PDB file of C-alpha atoms and ligand atoms in Angstrom:
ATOM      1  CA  UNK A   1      30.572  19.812 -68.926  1.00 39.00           C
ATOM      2  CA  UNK A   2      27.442  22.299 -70.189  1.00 42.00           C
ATOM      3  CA  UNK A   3      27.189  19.400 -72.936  1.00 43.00           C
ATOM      4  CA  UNK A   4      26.503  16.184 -70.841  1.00 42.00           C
ATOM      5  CA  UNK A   5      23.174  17.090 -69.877  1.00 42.00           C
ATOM      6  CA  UNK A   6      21.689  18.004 -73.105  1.00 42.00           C
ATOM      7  CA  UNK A   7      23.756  14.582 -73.967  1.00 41.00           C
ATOM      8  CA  UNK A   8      22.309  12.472 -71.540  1.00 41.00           C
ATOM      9  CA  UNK A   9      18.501  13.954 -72.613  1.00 42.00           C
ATOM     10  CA  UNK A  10      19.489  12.842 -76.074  1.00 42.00           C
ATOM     11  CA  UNK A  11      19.715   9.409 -74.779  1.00 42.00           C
ATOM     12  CA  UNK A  12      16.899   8.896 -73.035  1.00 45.00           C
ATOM     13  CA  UNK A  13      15.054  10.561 -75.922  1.00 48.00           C
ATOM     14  CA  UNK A  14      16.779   8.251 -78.494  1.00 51.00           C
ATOM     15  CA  UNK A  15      17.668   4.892 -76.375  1.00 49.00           C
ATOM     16  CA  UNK A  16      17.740   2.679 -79.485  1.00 48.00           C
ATOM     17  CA  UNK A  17      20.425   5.119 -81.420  1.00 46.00           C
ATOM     18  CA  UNK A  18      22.801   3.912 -78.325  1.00 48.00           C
ATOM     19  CA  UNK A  19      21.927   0.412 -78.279  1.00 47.00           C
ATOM     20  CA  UNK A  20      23.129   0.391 -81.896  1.00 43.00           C
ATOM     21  CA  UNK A  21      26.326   0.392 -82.131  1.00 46.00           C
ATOM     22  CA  UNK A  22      26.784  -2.215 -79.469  1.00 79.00           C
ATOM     23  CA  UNK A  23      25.766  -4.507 -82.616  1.00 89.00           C
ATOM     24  CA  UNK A  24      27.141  -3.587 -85.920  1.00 92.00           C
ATOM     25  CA  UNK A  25      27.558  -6.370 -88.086  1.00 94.00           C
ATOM     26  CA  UNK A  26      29.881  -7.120 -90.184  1.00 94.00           C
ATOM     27  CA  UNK A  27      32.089  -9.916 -92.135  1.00 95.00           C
ATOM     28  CA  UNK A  28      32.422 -12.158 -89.382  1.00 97.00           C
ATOM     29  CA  UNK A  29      28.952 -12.364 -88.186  1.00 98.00           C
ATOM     30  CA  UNK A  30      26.625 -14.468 -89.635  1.00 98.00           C
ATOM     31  CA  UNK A  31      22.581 -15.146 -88.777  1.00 98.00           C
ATOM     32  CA  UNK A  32      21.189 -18.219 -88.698  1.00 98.00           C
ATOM     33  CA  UNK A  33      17.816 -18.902 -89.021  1.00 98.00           C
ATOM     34  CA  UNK A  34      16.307 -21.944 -87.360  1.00 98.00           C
ATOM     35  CA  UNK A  35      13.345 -23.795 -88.561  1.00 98.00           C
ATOM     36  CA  UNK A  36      11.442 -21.290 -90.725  1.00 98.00           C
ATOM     37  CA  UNK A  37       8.942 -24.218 -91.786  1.00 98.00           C
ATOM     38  CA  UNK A  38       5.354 -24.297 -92.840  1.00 98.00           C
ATOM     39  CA  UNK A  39       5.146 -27.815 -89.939  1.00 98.00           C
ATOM     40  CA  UNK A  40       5.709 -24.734 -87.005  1.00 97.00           C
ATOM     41  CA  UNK A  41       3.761 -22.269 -88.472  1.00 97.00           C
ATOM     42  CA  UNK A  42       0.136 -21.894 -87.630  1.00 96.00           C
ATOM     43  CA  UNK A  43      -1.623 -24.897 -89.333  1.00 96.00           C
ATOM     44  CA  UNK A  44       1.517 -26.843 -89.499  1.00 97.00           C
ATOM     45  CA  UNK A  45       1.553 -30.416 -87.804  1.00 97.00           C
ATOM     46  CA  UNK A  46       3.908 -28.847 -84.921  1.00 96.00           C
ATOM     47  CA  UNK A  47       2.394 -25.053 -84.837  1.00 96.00           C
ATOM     48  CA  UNK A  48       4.469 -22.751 -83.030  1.00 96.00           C
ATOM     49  CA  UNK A  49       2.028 -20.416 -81.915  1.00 95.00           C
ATOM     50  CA  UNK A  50       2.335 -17.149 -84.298  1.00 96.00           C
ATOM     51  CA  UNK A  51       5.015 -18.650 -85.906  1.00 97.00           C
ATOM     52  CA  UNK A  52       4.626 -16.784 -88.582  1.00 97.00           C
ATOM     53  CA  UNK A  53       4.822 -13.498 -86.858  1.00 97.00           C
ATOM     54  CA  UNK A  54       8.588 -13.899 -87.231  1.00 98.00           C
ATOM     55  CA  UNK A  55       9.008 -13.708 -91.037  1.00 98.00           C
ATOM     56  CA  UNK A  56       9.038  -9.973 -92.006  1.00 97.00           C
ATOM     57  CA  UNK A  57      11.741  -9.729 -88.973  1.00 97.00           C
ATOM     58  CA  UNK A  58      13.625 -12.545 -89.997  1.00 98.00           C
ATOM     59  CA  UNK A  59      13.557 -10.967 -93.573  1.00 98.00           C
ATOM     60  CA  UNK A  60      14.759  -8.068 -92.931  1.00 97.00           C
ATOM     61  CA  UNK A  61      17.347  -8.967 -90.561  1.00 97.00           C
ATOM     62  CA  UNK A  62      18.543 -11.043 -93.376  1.00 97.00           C
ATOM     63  CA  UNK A  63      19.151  -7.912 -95.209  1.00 96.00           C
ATOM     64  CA  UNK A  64      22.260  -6.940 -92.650  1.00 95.00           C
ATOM     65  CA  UNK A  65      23.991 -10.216 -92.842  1.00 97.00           C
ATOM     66  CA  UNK A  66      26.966 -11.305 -95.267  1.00 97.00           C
ATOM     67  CA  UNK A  67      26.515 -14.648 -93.659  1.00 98.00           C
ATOM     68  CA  UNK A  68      23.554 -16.706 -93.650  1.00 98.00           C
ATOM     69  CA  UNK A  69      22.438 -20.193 -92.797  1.00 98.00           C
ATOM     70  CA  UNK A  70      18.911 -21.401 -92.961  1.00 98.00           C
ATOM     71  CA  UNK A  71      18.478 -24.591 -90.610  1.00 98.00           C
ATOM     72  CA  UNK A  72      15.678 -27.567 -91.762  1.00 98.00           C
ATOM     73  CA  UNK A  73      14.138 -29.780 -89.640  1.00 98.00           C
ATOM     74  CA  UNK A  74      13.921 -33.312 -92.247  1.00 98.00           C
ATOM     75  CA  UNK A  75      12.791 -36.046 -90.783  1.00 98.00           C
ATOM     76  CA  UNK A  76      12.430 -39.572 -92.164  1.00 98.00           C
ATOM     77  CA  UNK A  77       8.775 -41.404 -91.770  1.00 98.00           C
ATOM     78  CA  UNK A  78       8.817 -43.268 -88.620  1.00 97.00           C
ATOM     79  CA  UNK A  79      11.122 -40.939 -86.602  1.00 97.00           C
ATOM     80  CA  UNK A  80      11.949 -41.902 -82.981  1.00 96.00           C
ATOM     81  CA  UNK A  81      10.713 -38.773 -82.084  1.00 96.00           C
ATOM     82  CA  UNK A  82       7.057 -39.217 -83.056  1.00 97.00           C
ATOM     83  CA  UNK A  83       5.021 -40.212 -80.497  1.00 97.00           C
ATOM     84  CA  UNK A  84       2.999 -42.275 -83.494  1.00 97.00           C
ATOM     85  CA  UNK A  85       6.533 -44.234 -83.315  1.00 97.00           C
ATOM     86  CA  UNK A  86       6.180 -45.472 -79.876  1.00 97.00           C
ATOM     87  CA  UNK A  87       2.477 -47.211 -79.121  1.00 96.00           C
ATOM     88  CA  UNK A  88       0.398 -45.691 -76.644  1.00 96.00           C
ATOM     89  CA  UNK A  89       2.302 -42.700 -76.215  1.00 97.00           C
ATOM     90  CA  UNK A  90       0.966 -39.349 -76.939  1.00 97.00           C
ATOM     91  CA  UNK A  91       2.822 -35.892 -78.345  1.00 95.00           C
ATOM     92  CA  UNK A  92       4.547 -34.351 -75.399  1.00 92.00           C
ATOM     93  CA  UNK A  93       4.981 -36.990 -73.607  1.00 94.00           C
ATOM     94  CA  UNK A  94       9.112 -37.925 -72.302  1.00 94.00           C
ATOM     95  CA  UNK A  95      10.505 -41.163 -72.787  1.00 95.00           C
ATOM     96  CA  UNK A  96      13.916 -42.197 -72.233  1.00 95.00           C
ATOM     97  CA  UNK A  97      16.611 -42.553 -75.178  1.00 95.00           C
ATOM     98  CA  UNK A  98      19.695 -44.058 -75.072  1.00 94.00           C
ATOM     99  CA  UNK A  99      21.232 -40.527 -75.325  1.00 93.00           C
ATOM    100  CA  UNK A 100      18.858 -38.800 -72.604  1.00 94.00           C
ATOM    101  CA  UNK A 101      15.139 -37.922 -72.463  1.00 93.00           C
ATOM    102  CA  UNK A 102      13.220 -36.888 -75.616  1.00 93.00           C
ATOM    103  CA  UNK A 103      10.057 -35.110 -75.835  1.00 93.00           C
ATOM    104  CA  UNK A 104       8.245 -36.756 -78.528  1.00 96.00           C
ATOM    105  CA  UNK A 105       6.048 -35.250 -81.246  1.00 96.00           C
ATOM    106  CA  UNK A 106       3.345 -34.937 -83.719  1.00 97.00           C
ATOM    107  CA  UNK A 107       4.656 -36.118 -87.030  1.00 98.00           C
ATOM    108  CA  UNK A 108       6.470 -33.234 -88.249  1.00 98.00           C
ATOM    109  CA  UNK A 109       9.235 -32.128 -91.487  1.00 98.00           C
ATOM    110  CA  UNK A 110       8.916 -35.283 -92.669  1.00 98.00           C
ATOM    111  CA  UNK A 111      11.565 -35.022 -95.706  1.00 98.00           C
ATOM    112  CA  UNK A 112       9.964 -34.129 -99.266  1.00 98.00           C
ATOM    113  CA  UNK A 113       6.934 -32.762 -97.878  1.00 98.00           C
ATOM    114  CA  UNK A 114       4.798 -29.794 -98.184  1.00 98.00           C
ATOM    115  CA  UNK A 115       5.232 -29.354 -94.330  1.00 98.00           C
ATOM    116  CA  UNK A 116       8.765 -29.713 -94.603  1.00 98.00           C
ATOM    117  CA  UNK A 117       9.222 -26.808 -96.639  1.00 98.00           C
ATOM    118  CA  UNK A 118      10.056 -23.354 -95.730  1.00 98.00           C
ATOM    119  CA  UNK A 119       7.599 -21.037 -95.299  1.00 98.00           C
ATOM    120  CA  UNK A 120       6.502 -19.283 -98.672  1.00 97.00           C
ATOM    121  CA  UNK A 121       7.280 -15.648 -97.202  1.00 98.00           C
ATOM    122  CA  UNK A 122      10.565 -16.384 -95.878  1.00 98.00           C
ATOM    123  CA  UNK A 123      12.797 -14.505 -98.217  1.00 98.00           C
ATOM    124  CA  UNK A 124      16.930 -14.790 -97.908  1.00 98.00           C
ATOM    125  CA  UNK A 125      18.070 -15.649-101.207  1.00 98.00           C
ATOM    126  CA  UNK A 126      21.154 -15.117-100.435  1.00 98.00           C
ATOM    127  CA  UNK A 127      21.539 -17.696 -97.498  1.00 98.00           C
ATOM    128  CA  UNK A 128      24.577 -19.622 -98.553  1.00 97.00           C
ATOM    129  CA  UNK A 129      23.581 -23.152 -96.643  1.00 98.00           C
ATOM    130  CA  UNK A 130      20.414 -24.715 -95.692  1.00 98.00           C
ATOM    131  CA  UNK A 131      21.822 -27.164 -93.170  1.00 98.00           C
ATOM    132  CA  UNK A 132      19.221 -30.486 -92.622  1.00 98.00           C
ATOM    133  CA  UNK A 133      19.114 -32.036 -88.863  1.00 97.00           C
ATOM    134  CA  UNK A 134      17.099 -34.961 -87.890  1.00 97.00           C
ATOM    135  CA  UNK A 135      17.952 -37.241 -90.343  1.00 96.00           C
ATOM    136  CA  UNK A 136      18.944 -40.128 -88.536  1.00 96.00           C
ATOM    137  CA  UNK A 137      15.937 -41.626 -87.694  1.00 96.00           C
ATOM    138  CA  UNK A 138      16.680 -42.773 -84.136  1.00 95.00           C
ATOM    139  CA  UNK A 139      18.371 -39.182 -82.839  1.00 94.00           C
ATOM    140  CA  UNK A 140      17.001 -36.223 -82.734  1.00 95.00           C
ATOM    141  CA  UNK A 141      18.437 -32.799 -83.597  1.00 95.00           C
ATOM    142  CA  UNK A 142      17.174 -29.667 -82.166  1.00 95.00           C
ATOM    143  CA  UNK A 143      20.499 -27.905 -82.551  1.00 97.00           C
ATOM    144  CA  UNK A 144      21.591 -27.016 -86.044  1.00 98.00           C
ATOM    145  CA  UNK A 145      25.306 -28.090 -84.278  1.00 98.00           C
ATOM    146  CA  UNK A 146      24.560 -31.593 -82.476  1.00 97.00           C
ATOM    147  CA  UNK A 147      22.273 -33.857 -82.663  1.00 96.00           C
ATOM    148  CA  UNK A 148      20.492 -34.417 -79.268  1.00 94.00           C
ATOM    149  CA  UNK A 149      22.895 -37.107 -78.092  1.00 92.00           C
ATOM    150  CA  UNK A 150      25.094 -33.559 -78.162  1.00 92.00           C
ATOM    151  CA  UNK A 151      28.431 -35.749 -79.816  1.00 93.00           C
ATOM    152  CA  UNK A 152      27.341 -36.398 -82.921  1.00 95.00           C
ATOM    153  CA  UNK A 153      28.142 -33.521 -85.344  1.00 97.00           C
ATOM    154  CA  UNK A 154      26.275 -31.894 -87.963  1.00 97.00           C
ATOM    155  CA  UNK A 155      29.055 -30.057 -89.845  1.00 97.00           C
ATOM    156  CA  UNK A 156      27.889 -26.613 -89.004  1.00 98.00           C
ATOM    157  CA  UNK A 157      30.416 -25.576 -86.837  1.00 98.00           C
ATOM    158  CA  UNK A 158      33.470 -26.681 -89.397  1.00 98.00           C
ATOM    159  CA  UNK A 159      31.420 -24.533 -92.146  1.00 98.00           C
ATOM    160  CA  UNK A 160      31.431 -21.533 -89.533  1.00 98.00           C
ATOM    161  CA  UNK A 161      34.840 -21.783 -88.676  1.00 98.00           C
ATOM    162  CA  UNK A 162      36.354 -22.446 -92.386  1.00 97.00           C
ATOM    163  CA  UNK A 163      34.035 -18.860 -92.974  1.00 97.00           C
ATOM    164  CA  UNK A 164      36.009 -17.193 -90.138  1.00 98.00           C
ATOM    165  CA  UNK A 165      32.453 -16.637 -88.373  1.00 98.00           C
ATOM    166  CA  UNK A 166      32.696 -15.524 -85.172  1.00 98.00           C
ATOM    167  CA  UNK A 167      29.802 -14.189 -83.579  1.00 98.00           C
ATOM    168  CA  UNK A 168      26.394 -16.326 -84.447  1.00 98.00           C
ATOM    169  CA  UNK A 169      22.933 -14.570 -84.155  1.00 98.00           C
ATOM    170  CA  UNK A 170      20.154 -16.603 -83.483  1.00 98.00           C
ATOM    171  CA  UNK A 171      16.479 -16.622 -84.892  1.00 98.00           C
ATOM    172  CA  UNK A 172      13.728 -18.548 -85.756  1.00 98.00           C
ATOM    173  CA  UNK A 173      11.499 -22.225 -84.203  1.00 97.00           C
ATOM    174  CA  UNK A 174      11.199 -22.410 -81.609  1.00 96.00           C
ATOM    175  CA  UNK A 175      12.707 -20.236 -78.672  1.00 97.00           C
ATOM    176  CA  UNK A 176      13.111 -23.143 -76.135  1.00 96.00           C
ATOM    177  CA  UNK A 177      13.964 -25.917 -78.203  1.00 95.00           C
ATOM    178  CA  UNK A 178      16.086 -25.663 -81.606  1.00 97.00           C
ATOM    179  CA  UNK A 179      17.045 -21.750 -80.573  1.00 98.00           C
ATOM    180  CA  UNK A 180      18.069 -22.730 -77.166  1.00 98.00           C
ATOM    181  CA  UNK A 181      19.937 -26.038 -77.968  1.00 97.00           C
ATOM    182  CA  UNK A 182      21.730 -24.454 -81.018  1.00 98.00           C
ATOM    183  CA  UNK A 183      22.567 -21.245 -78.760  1.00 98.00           C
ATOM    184  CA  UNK A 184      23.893 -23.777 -76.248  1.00 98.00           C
ATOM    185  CA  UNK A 185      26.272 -25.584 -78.644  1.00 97.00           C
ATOM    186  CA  UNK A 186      27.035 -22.916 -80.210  1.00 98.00           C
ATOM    187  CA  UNK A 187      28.712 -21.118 -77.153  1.00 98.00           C
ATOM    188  CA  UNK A 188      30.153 -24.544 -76.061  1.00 97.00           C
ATOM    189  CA  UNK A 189      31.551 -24.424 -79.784  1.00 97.00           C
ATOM    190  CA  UNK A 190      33.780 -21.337 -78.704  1.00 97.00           C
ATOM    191  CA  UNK A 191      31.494 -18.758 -80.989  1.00 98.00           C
ATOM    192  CA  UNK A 192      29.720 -15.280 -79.226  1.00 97.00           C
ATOM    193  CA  UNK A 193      26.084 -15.852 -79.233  1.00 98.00           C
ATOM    194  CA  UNK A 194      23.252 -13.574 -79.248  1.00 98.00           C
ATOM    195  CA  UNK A 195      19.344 -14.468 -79.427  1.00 98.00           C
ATOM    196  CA  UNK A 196      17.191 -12.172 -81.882  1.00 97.00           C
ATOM    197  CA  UNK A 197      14.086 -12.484 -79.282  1.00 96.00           C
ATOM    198  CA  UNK A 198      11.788 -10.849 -81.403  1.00 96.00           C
ATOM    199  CA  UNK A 199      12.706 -13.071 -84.417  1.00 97.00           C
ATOM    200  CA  UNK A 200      11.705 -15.775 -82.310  1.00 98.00           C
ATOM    201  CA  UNK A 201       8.248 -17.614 -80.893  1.00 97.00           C
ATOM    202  CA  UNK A 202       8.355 -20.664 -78.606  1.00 97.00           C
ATOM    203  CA  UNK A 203       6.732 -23.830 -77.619  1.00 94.00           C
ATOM    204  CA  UNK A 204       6.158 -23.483 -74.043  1.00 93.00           C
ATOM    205  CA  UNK A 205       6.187 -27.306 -72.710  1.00 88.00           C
ATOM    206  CA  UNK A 206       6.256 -27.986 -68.787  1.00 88.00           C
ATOM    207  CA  UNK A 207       8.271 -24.092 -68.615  1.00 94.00           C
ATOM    208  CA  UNK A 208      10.881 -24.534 -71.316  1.00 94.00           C
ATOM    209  CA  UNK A 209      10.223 -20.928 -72.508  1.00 96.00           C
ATOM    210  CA  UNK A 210      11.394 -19.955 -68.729  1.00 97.00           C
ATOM    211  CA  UNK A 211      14.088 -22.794 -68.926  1.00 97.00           C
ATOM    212  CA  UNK A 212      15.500 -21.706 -72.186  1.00 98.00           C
ATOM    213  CA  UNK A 213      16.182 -17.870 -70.603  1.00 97.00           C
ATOM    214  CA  UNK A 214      17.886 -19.362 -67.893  1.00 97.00           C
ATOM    215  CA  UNK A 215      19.836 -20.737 -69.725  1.00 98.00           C
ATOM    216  CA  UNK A 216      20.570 -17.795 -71.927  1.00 97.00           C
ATOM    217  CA  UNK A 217      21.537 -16.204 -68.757  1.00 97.00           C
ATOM    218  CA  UNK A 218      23.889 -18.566 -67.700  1.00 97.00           C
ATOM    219  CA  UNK A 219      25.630 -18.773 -70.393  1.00 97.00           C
ATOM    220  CA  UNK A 220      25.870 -14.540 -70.785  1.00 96.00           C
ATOM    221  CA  UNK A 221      23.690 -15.073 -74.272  1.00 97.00           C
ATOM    222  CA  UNK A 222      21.750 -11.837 -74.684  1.00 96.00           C
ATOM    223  CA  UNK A 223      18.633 -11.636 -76.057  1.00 96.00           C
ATOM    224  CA  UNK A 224      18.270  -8.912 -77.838  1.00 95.00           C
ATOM    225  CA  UNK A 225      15.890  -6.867 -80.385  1.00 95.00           C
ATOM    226  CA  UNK A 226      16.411  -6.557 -83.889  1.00 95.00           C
ATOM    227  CA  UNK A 227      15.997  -3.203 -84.419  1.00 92.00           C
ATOM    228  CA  UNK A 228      19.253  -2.580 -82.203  1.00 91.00           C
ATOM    229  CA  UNK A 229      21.480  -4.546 -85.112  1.00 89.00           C
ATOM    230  CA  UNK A 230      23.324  -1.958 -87.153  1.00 78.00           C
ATOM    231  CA  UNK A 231      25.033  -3.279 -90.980  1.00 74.00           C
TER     232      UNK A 231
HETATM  233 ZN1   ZN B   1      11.829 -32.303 -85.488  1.00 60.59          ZN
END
């Protein structure tokens, strides 16, 4: 009993040495990265704003993981969700979709192009999938699981369960859109889902940065820091 005080002071002194091993990663984890592109980094057709911000964190939490999956937005020219696709409508504006409302966009990761690419500084060689969403050019995909009609599949989630992954960590572009709809499958998928928040920036349209953490919430997805992952 003489102990737990001097214990308790080493806590509060050290807070991040406890949250550690509440996250220690190992074979069945894996991190995927969403949307590490030059079209959501500043000066990109669909900026994120400090985008960019998240690449030495994203690098280096690439470092812990066994398991990665980089995620690639890879659209064709002419997708349904470019507002230059629908006349008279401007970027941000909703329009209705057979499968549900759709924000539309700026022109963005069209396939092949220099904005498509990932960002020069993003550096996880060892990924072992880049997984492209958007293709079909009348659906869009923010999660790397479903694309947004939410039935149609991309594959990812019969890759992470032939890998035995259990527990998906989430970072990348942006927050409240392809993070929060690929957080969302993913839990609906059956897999324990945490957010990286400081490997991630958002959009912020009409509140989605506010909707996206309620729906973390709801859904018990914690968002976490990066420095409290252990290898
Ligand atoms: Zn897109």
């Amino acid at each position: 009993m003489r102990n737990a005080p001097a214990e308790a002071d080493q806590n509060t002194k050290h807070p991040e040495a406890k949250l550690a091993a509440s996250y220690v990663i190992g074979y069945h984890d894996a991190l995927l990265v969403v949307d590490v592109q030059n079209d959501f980094c500043p000066d990109g057709a669909l900026a994120v704003a400090r985008g960019d911000e998240v690449l030495p964190t994203v690098n280096q939490l690439g470092k812990t993981f066994r398991n990665v999956v980089l995620t690639q937005d890879w659209h064709p020219a002419g997708h349904l969700s470019f507002a230059s696709a629908h006349p008279g409508r401007a970027p941000h504006d909703v329009i209705a979709m057979p499968y549900g409302p759709q924000v539309l966009w700026p022109d963005h990761c069209v396939q092949g192009t220099p904005g498509a690419a990932f960002h020069r500084d993003l550096q996880i060689p060892h990924a072992g999938l880049v997984l492209r969403k958007g293709l079909d050019p009348a659906i869009d995909s923010y999660s790397a699981l479903y694309e947004n009609d939410r039935t149609t599949p991309t594959g990812l989630t019969g890759y992470l369960r032939e890998r035995g992954i259990r527990r998906l960590f989430l970072a990348g572009l942006a927050l409240d859109f392809c993070v929060r709809y690929s957080a969302e499958d993913a839990v609906r998928e059956g897999f324990a889902v945490v957010v990286v928040e400081d490997a991630c920036r958002g959009i912020d349209v009409q509140g989605s940065i506010a909707a996206a953490r309620a729906s973390f919430a709801a859904l018990g997805v914690p968002c976490i820091a990066a420095a409290t992952l252990a290898a």
